[in-house]
JSON list of C-alpha atoms in Angstrom, two decimals:
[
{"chain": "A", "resi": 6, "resn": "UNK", "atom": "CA", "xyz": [-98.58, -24.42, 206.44]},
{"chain": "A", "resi": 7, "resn": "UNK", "atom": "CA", "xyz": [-100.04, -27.11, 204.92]},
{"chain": "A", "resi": 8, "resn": "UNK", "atom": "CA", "xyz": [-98.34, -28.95, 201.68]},
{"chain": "A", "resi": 9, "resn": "UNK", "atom": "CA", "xyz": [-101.42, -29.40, 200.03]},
{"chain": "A", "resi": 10, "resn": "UNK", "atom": "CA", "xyz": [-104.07, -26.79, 198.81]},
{"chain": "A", "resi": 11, "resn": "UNK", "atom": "CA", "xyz": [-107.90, -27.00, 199.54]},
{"chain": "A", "resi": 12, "resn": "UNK", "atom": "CA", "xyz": [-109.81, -27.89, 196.68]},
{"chain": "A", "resi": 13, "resn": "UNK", "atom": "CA", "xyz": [-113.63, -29.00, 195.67]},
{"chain": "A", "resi": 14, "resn": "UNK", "atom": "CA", "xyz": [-111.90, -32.73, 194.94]},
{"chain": "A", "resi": 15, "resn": "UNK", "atom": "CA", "xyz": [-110.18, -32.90, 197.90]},
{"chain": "A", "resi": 16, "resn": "UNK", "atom": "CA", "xyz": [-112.69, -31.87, 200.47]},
{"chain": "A", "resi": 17, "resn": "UNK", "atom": "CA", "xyz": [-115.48, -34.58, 198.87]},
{"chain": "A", "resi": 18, "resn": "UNK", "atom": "CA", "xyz": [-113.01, -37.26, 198.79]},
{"chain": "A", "resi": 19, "resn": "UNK", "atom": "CA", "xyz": [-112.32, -36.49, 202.42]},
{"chain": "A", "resi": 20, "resn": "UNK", "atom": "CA", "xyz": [-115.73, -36.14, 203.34]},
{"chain": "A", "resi": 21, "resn": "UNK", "atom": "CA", "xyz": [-116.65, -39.66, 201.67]},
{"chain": "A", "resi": 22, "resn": "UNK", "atom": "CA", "xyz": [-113.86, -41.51, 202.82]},
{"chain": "A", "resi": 23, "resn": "UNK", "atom": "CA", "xyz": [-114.79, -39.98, 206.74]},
{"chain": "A", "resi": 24, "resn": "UNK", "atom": "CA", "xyz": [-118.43, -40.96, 205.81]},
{"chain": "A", "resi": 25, "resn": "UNK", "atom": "CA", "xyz": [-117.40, -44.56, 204.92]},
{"chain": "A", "resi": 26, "resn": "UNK", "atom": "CA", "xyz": [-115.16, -44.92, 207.68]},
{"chain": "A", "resi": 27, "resn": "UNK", "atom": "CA", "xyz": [-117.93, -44.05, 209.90]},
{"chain": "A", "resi": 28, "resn": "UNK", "atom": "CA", "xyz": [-120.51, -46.14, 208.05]},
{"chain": "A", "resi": 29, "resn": "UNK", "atom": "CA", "xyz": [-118.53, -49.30, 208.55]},
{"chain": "A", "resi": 30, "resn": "UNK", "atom": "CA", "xyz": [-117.49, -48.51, 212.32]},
{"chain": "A", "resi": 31, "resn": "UNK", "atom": "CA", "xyz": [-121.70, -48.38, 212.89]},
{"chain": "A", "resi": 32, "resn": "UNK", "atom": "CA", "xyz": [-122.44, -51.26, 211.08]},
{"chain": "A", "resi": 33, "resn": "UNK", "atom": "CA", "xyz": [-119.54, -53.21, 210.49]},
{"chain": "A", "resi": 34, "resn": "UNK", "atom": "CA", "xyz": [-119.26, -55.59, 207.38]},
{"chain": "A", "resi": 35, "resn": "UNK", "atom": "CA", "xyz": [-122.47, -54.72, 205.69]},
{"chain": "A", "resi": 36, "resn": "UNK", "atom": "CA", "xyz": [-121.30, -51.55, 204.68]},
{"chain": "A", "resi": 37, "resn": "UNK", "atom": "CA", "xyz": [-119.32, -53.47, 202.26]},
{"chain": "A", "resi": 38, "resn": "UNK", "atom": "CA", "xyz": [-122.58, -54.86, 200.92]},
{"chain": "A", "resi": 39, "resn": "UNK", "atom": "CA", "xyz": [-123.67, -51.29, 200.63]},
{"chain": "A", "resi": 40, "resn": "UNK", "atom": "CA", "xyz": [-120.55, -50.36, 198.82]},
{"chain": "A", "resi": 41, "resn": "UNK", "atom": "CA", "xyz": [-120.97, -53.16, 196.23]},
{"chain": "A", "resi": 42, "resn": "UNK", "atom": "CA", "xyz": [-124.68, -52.48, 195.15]},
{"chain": "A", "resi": 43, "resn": "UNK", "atom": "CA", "xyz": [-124.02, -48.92, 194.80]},
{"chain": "A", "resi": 44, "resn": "UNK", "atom": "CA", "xyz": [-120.82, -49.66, 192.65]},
{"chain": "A", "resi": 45, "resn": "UNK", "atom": "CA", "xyz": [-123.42, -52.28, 190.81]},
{"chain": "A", "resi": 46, "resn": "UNK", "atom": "CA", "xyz": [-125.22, -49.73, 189.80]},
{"chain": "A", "resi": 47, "resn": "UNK", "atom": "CA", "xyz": [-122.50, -47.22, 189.37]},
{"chain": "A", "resi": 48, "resn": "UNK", "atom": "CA", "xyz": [-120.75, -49.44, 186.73]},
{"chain": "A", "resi": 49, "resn": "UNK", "atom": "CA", "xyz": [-123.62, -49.58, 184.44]},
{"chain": "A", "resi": 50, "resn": "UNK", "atom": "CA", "xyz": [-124.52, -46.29, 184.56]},
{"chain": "A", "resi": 51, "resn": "UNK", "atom": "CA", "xyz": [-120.53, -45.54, 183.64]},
{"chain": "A", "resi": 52, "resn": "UNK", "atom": "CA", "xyz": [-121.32, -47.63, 180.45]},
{"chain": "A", "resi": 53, "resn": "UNK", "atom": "CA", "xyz": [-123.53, -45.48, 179.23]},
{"chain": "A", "resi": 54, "resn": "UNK", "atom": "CA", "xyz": [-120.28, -43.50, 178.53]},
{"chain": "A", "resi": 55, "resn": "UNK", "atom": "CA", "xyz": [-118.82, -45.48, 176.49]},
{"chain": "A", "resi": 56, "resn": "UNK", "atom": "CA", "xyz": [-121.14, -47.80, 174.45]},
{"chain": "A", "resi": 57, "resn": "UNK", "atom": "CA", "xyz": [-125.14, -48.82, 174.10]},
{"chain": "A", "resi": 58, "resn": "UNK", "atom": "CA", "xyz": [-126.04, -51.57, 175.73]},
{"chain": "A", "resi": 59, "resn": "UNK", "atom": "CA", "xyz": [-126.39, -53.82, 173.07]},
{"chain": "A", "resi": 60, "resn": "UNK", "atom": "CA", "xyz": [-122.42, -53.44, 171.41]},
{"chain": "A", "resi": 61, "resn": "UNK", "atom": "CA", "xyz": [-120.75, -55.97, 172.33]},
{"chain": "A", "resi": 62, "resn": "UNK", "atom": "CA", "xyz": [-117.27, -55.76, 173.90]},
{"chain": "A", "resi": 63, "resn": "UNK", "atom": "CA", "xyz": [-114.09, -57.59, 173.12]},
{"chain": "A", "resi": 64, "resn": "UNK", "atom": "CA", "xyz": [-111.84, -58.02, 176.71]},
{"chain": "A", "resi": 65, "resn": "UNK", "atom": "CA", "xyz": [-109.40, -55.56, 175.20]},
{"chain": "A", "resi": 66, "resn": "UNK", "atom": "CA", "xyz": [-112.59, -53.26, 175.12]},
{"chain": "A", "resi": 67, "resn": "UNK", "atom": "CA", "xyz": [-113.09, -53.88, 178.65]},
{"chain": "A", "resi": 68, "resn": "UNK", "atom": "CA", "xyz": [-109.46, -53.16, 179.82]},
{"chain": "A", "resi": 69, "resn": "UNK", "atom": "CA", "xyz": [-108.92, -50.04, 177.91]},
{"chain": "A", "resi": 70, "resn": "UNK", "atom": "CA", "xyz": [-112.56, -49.02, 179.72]},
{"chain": "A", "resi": 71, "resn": "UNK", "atom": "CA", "xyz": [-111.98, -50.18, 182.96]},
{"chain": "A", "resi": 72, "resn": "UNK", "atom": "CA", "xyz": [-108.52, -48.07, 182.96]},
{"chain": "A", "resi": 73, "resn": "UNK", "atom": "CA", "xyz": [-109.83, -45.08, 181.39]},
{"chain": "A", "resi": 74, "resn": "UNK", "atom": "CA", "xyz": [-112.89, -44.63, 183.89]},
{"chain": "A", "resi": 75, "resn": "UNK", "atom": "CA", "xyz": [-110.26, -44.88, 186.82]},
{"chain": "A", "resi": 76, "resn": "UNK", "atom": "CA", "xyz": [-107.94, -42.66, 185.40]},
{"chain": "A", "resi": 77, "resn": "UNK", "atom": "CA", "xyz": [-111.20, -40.06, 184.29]},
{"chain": "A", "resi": 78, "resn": "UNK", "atom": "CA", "xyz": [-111.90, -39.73, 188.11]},
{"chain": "A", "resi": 79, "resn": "UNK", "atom": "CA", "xyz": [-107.95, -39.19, 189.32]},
{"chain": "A", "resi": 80, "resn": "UNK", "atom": "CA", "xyz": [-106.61, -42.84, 189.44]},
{"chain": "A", "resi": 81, "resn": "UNK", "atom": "CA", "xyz": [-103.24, -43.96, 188.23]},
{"chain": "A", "resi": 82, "resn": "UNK", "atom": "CA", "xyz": [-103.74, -47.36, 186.67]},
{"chain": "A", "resi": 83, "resn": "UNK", "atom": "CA", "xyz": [-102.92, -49.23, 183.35]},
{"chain": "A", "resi": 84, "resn": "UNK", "atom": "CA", "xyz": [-102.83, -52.14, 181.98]},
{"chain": "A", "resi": 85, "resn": "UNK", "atom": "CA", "xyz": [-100.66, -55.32, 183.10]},
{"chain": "A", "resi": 86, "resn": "UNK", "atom": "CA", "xyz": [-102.23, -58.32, 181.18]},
{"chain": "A", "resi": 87, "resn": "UNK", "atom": "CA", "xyz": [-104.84, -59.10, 178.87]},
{"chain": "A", "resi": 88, "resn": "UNK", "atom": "CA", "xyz": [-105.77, -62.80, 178.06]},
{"chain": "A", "resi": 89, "resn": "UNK", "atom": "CA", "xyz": [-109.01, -64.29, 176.69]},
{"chain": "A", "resi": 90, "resn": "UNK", "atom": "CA", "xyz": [-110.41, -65.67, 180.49]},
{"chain": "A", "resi": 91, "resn": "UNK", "atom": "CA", "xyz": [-109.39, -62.35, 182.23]},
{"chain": "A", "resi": 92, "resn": "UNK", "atom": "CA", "xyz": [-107.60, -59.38, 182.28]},
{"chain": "A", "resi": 93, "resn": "UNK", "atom": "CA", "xyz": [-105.14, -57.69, 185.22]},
{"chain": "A", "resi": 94, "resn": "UNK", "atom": "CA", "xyz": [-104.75, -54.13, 185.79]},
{"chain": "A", "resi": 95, "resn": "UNK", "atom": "CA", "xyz": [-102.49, -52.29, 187.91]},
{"chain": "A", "resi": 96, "resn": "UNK", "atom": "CA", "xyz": [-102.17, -48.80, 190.00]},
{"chain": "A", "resi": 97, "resn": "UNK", "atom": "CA", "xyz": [-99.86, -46.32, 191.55]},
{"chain": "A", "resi": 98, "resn": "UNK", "atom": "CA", "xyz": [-102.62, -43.95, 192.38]},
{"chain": "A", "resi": 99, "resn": "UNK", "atom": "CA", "xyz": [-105.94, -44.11, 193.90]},
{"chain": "A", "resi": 100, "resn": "UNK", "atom": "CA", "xyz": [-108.86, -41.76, 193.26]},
{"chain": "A", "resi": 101, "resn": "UNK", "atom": "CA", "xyz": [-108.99, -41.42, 196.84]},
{"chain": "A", "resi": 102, "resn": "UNK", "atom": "CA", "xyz": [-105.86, -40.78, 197.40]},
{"chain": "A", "resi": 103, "resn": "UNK", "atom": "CA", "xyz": [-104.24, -41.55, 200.52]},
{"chain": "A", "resi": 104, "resn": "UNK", "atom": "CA", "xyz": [-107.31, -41.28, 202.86]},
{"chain": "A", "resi": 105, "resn": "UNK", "atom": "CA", "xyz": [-108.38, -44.66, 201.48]},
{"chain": "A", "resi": 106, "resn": "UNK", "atom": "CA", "xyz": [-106.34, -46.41, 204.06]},
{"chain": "A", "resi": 107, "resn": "UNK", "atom": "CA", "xyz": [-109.08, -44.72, 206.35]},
{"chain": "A", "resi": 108, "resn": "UNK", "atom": "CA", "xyz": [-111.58, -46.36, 204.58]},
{"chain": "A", "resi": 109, "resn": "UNK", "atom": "CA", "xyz": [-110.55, -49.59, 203.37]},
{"chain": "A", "resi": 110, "resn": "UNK", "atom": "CA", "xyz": [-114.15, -51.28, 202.20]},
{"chain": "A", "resi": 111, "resn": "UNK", "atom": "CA", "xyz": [-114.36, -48.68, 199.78]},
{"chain": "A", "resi": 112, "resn": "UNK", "atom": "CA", "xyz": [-112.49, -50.70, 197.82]},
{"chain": "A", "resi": 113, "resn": "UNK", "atom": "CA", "xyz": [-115.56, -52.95, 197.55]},
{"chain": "A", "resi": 114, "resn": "UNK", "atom": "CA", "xyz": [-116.63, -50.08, 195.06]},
{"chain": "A", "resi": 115, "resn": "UNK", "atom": "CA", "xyz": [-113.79, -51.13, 192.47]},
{"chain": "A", "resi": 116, "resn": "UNK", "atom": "CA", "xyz": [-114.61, -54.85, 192.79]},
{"chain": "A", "resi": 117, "resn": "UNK", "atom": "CA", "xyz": [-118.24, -54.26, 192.15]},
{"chain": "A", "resi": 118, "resn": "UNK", "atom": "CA", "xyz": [-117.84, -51.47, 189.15]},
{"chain": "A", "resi": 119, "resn": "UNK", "atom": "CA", "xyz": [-115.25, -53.95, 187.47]},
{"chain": "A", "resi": 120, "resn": "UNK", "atom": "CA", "xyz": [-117.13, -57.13, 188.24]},
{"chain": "A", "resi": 121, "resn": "UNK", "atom": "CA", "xyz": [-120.48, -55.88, 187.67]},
{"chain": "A", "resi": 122, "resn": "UNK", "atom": "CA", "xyz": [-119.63, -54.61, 183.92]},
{"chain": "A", "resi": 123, "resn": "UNK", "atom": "CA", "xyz": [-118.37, -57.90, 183.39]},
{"chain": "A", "resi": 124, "resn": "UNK", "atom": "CA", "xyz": [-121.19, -59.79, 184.24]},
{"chain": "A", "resi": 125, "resn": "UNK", "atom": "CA", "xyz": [-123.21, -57.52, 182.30]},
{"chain": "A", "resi": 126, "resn": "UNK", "atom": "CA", "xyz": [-120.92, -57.66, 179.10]},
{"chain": "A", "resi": 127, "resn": "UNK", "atom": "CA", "xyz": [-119.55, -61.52, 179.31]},
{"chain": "A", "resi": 128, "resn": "UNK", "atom": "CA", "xyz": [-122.17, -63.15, 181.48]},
{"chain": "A", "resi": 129, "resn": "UNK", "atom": "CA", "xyz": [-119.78, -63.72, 184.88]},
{"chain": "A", "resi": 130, "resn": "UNK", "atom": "CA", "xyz": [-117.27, -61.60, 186.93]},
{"chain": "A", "resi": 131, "resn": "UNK", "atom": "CA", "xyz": [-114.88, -62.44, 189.45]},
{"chain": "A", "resi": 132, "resn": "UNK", "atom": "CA", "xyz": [-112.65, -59.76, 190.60]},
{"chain": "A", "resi": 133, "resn": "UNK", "atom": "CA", "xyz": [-109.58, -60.54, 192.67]},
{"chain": "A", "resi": 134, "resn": "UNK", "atom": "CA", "xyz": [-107.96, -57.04, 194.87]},
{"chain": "A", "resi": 135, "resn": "UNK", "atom": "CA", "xyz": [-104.65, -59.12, 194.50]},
{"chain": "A", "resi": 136, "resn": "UNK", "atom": "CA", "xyz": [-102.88, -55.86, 195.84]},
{"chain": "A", "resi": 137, "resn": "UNK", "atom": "CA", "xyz": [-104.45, -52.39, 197.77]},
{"chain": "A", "resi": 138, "resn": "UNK", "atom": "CA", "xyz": [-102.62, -49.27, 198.59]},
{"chain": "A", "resi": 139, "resn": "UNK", "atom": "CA", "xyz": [-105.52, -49.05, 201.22]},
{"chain": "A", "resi": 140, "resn": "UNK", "atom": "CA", "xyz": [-103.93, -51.67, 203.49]},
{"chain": "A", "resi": 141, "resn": "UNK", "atom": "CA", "xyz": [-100.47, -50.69, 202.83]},
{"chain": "A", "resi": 142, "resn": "UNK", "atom": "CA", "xyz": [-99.18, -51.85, 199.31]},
{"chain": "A", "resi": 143, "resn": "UNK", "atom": "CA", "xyz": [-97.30, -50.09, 197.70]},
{"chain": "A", "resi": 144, "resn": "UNK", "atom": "CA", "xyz": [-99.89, -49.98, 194.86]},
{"chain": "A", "resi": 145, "resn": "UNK", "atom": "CA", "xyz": [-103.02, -51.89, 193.48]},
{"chain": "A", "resi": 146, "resn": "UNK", "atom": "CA", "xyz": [-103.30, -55.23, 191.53]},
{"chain": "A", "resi": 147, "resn": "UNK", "atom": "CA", "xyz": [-106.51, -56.55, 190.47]},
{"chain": "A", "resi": 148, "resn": "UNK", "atom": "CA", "xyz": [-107.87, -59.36, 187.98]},
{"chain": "A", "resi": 149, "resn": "UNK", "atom": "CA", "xyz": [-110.99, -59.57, 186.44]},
{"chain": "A", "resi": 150, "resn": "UNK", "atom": "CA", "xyz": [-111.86, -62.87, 185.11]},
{"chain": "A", "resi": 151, "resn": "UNK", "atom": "CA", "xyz": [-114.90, -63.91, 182.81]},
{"chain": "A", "resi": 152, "resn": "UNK", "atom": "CA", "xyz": [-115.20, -67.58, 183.75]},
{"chain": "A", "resi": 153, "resn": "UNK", "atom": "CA", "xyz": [-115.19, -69.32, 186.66]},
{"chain": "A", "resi": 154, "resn": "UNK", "atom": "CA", "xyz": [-111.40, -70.68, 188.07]},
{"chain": "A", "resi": 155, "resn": "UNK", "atom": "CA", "xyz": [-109.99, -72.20, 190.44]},
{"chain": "A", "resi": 156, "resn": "UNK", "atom": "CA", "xyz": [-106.68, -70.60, 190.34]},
{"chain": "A", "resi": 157, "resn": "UNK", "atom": "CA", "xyz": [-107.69, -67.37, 192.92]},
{"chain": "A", "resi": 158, "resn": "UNK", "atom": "CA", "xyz": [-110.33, -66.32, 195.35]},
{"chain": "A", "resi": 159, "resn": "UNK", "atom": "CA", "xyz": [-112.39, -63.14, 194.52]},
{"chain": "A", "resi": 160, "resn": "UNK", "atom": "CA", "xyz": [-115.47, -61.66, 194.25]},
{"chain": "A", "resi": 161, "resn": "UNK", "atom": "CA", "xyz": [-118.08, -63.43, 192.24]},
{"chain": "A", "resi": 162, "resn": "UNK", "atom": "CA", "xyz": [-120.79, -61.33, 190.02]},
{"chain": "A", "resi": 163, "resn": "UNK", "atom": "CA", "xyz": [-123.49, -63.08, 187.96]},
{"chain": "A", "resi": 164, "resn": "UNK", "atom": "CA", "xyz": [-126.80, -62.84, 186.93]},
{"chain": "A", "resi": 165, "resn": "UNK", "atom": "CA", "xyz": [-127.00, -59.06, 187.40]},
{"chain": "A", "resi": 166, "resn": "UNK", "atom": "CA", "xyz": [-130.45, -57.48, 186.45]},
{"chain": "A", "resi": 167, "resn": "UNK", "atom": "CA", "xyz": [-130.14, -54.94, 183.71]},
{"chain": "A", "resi": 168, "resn": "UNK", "atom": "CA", "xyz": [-132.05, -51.72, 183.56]},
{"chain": "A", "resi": 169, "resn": "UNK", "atom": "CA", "xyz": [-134.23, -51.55, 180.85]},
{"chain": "A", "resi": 170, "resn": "UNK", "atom": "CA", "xyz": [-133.86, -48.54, 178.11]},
{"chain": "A", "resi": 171, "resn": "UNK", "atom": "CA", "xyz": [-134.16, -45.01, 179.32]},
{"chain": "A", "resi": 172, "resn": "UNK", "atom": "CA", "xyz": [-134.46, -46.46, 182.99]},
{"chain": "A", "resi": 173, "resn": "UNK", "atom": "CA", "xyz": [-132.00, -45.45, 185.71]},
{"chain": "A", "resi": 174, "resn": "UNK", "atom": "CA", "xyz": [-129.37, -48.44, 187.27]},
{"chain": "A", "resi": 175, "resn": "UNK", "atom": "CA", "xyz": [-130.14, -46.28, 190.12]},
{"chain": "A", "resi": 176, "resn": "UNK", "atom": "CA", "xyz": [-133.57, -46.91, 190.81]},
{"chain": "A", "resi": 177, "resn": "UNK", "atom": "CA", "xyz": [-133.12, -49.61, 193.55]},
{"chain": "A", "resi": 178, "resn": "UNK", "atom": "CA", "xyz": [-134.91, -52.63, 193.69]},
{"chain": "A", "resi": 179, "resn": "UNK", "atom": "CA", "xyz": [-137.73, -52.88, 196.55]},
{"chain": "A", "resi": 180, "resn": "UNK", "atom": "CA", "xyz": [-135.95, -56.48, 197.39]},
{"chain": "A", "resi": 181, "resn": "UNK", "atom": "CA", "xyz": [-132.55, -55.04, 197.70]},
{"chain": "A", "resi": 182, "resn": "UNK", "atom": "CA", "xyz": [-133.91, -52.04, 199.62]},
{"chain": "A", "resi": 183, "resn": "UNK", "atom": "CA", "xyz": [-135.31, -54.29, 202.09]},
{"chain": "A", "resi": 184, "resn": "UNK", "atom": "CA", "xyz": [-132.10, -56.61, 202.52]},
{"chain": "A", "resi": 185, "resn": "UNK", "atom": "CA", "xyz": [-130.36, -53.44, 203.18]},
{"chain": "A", "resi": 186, "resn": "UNK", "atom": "CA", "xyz": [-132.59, -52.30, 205.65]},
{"chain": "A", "resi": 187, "resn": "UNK", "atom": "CA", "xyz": [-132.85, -55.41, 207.20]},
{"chain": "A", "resi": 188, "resn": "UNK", "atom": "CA", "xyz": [-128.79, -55.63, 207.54]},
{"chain": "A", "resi": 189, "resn": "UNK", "atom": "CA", "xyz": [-128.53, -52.17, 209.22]},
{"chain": "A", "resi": 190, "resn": "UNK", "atom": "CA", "xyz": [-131.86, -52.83, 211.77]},
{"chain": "A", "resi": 191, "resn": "UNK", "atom": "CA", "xyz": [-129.61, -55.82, 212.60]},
{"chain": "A", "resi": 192, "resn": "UNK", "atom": "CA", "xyz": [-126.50, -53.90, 213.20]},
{"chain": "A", "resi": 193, "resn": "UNK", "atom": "CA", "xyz": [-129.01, -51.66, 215.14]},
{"chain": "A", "resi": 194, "resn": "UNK", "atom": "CA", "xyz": [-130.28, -54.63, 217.37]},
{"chain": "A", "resi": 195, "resn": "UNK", "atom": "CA", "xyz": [-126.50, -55.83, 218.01]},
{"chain": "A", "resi": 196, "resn": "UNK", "atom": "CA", "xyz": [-125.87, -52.48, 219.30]},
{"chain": "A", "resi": 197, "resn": "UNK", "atom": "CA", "xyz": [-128.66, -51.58, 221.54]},
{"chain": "A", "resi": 198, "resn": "UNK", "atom": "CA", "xyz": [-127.94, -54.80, 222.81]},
{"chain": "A", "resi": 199, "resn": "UNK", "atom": "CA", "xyz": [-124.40, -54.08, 223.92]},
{"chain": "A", "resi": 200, "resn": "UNK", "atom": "CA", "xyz": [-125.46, -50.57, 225.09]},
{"chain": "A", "resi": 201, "resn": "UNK", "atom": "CA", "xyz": [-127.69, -52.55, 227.68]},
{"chain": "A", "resi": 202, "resn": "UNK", "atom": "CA", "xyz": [-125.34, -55.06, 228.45]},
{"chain": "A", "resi": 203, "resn": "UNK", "atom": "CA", "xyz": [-123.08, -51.95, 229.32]},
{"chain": "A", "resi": 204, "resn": "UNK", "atom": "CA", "xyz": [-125.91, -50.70, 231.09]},
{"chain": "A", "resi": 205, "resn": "UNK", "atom": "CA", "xyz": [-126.24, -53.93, 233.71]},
{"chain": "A", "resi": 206, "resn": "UNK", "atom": "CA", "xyz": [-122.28, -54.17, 234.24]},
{"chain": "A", "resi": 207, "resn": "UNK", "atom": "CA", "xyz": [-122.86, -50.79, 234.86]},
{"chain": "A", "resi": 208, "resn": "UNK", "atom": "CA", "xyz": [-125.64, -51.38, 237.35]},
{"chain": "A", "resi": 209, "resn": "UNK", "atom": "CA", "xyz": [-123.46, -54.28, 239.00]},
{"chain": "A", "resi": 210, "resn": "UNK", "atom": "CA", "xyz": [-120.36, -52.71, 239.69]},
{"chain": "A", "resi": 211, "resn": "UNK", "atom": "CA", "xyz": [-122.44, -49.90, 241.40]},
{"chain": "A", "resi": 212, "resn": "UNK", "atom": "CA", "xyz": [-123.79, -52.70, 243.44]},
{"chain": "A", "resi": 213, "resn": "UNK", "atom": "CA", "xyz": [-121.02, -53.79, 244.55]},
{"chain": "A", "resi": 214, "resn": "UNK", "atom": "CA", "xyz": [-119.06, -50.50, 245.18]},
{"chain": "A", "resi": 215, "resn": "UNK", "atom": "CA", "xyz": [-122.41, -50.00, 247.88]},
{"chain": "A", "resi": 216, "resn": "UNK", "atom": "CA", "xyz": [-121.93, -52.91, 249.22]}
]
């Protein structure tokens, strides 16, 4: 008997984390780039929750939002440190549970939700997955900062295009639908290629069993 019951939650996080894991097995790392332009667009339609686009936001703003949309969709995370430069957050929970570790690049989504608003509400974002249950920790650290620094690695978001008034963030550009499709033709190519370079080993080792 199973611990767990079945529920509408559970079975589409399943089903999106076994989506994803597929996704990135067929085309390897530009699913990540996949992941972030959909959480691009995610985060500023998850604004529209929360303010117009013209109010501006004070980093404490930001913290208490990026929290409280985690936590609204069945995360566990709070605040750890708020300073004027950048802010660090913290989690126990994921909202995709444990069946993110099968799907580790979906973490891309909460670099580009976090770092996206950013850019969009400061001018820069550079997120930081400092700690990720997904590859084992025992829980989540990120940091968001609004300037550029030296002092960690991350994920860099700037210059973000912002949809106009009573558009939708989720109306992709024909430029990003073409890099996209480009990326995954490429994945394609790579492999067809291998499946034909299977093909002649193939071909050779019959040879030489004949012989």
């Amino acid at each position: 008997m199973q611990e767990q019951s079945l529920s509408g939650i559970r079975f589409l996080i399943k089903l999106i984390t076994q989506y994803a894991k597929i996704h990135e097995r067929t085309i390897g790392s530009t699913a990540e780039e996949y992941i972030r332009q959909l959480g691009i667009r995610q985060g500023e339609w998850i604004e529209s929750f929360y303010s117009d686009k013209s109010e501006d936001w004070s980093v404490e703003k930001y913290a208490d939002i990026i929290v409280d949309l985690k936590n609204s969709i069945g995360g566990h995370f709070t605040i750890k440190e708020v300073h004027p430069d950048h802010v660090v957050v913290k989690a126990t929970g994921c909202p995709f549970g444990e069946a993110v570790k099968e799907a580790p690049h979906l973490c891309k989504m909460t670099s580009s939700v976090f770092g996206g608003m950013a850019a969009r509400r400061f001018g820069y974002g550079m997120v930081s997955l400092r700690k990720r249950i997904a590859v084992g920790d025992n829980g989540c650290e990120v940091a968001v900062y609004f300037k550029p620094t030296d002092k960690e690695e991350g994920d860099i978001y700037k210059d973000l295009p912002i949809t106009p008034e009573n558009g939708n963030p989720f109306e992709w550009e024909e430029d990003t639908i073409t890099l996209l499709h480009e990326n995954l033709k490429r994945s394609d190519d790579m492999i067809q290629d291998l499946l034909e370079e299977i093909e002649h080993l193939r071909a050779k080792v019959k040879e030489t069993d004949v012989q």
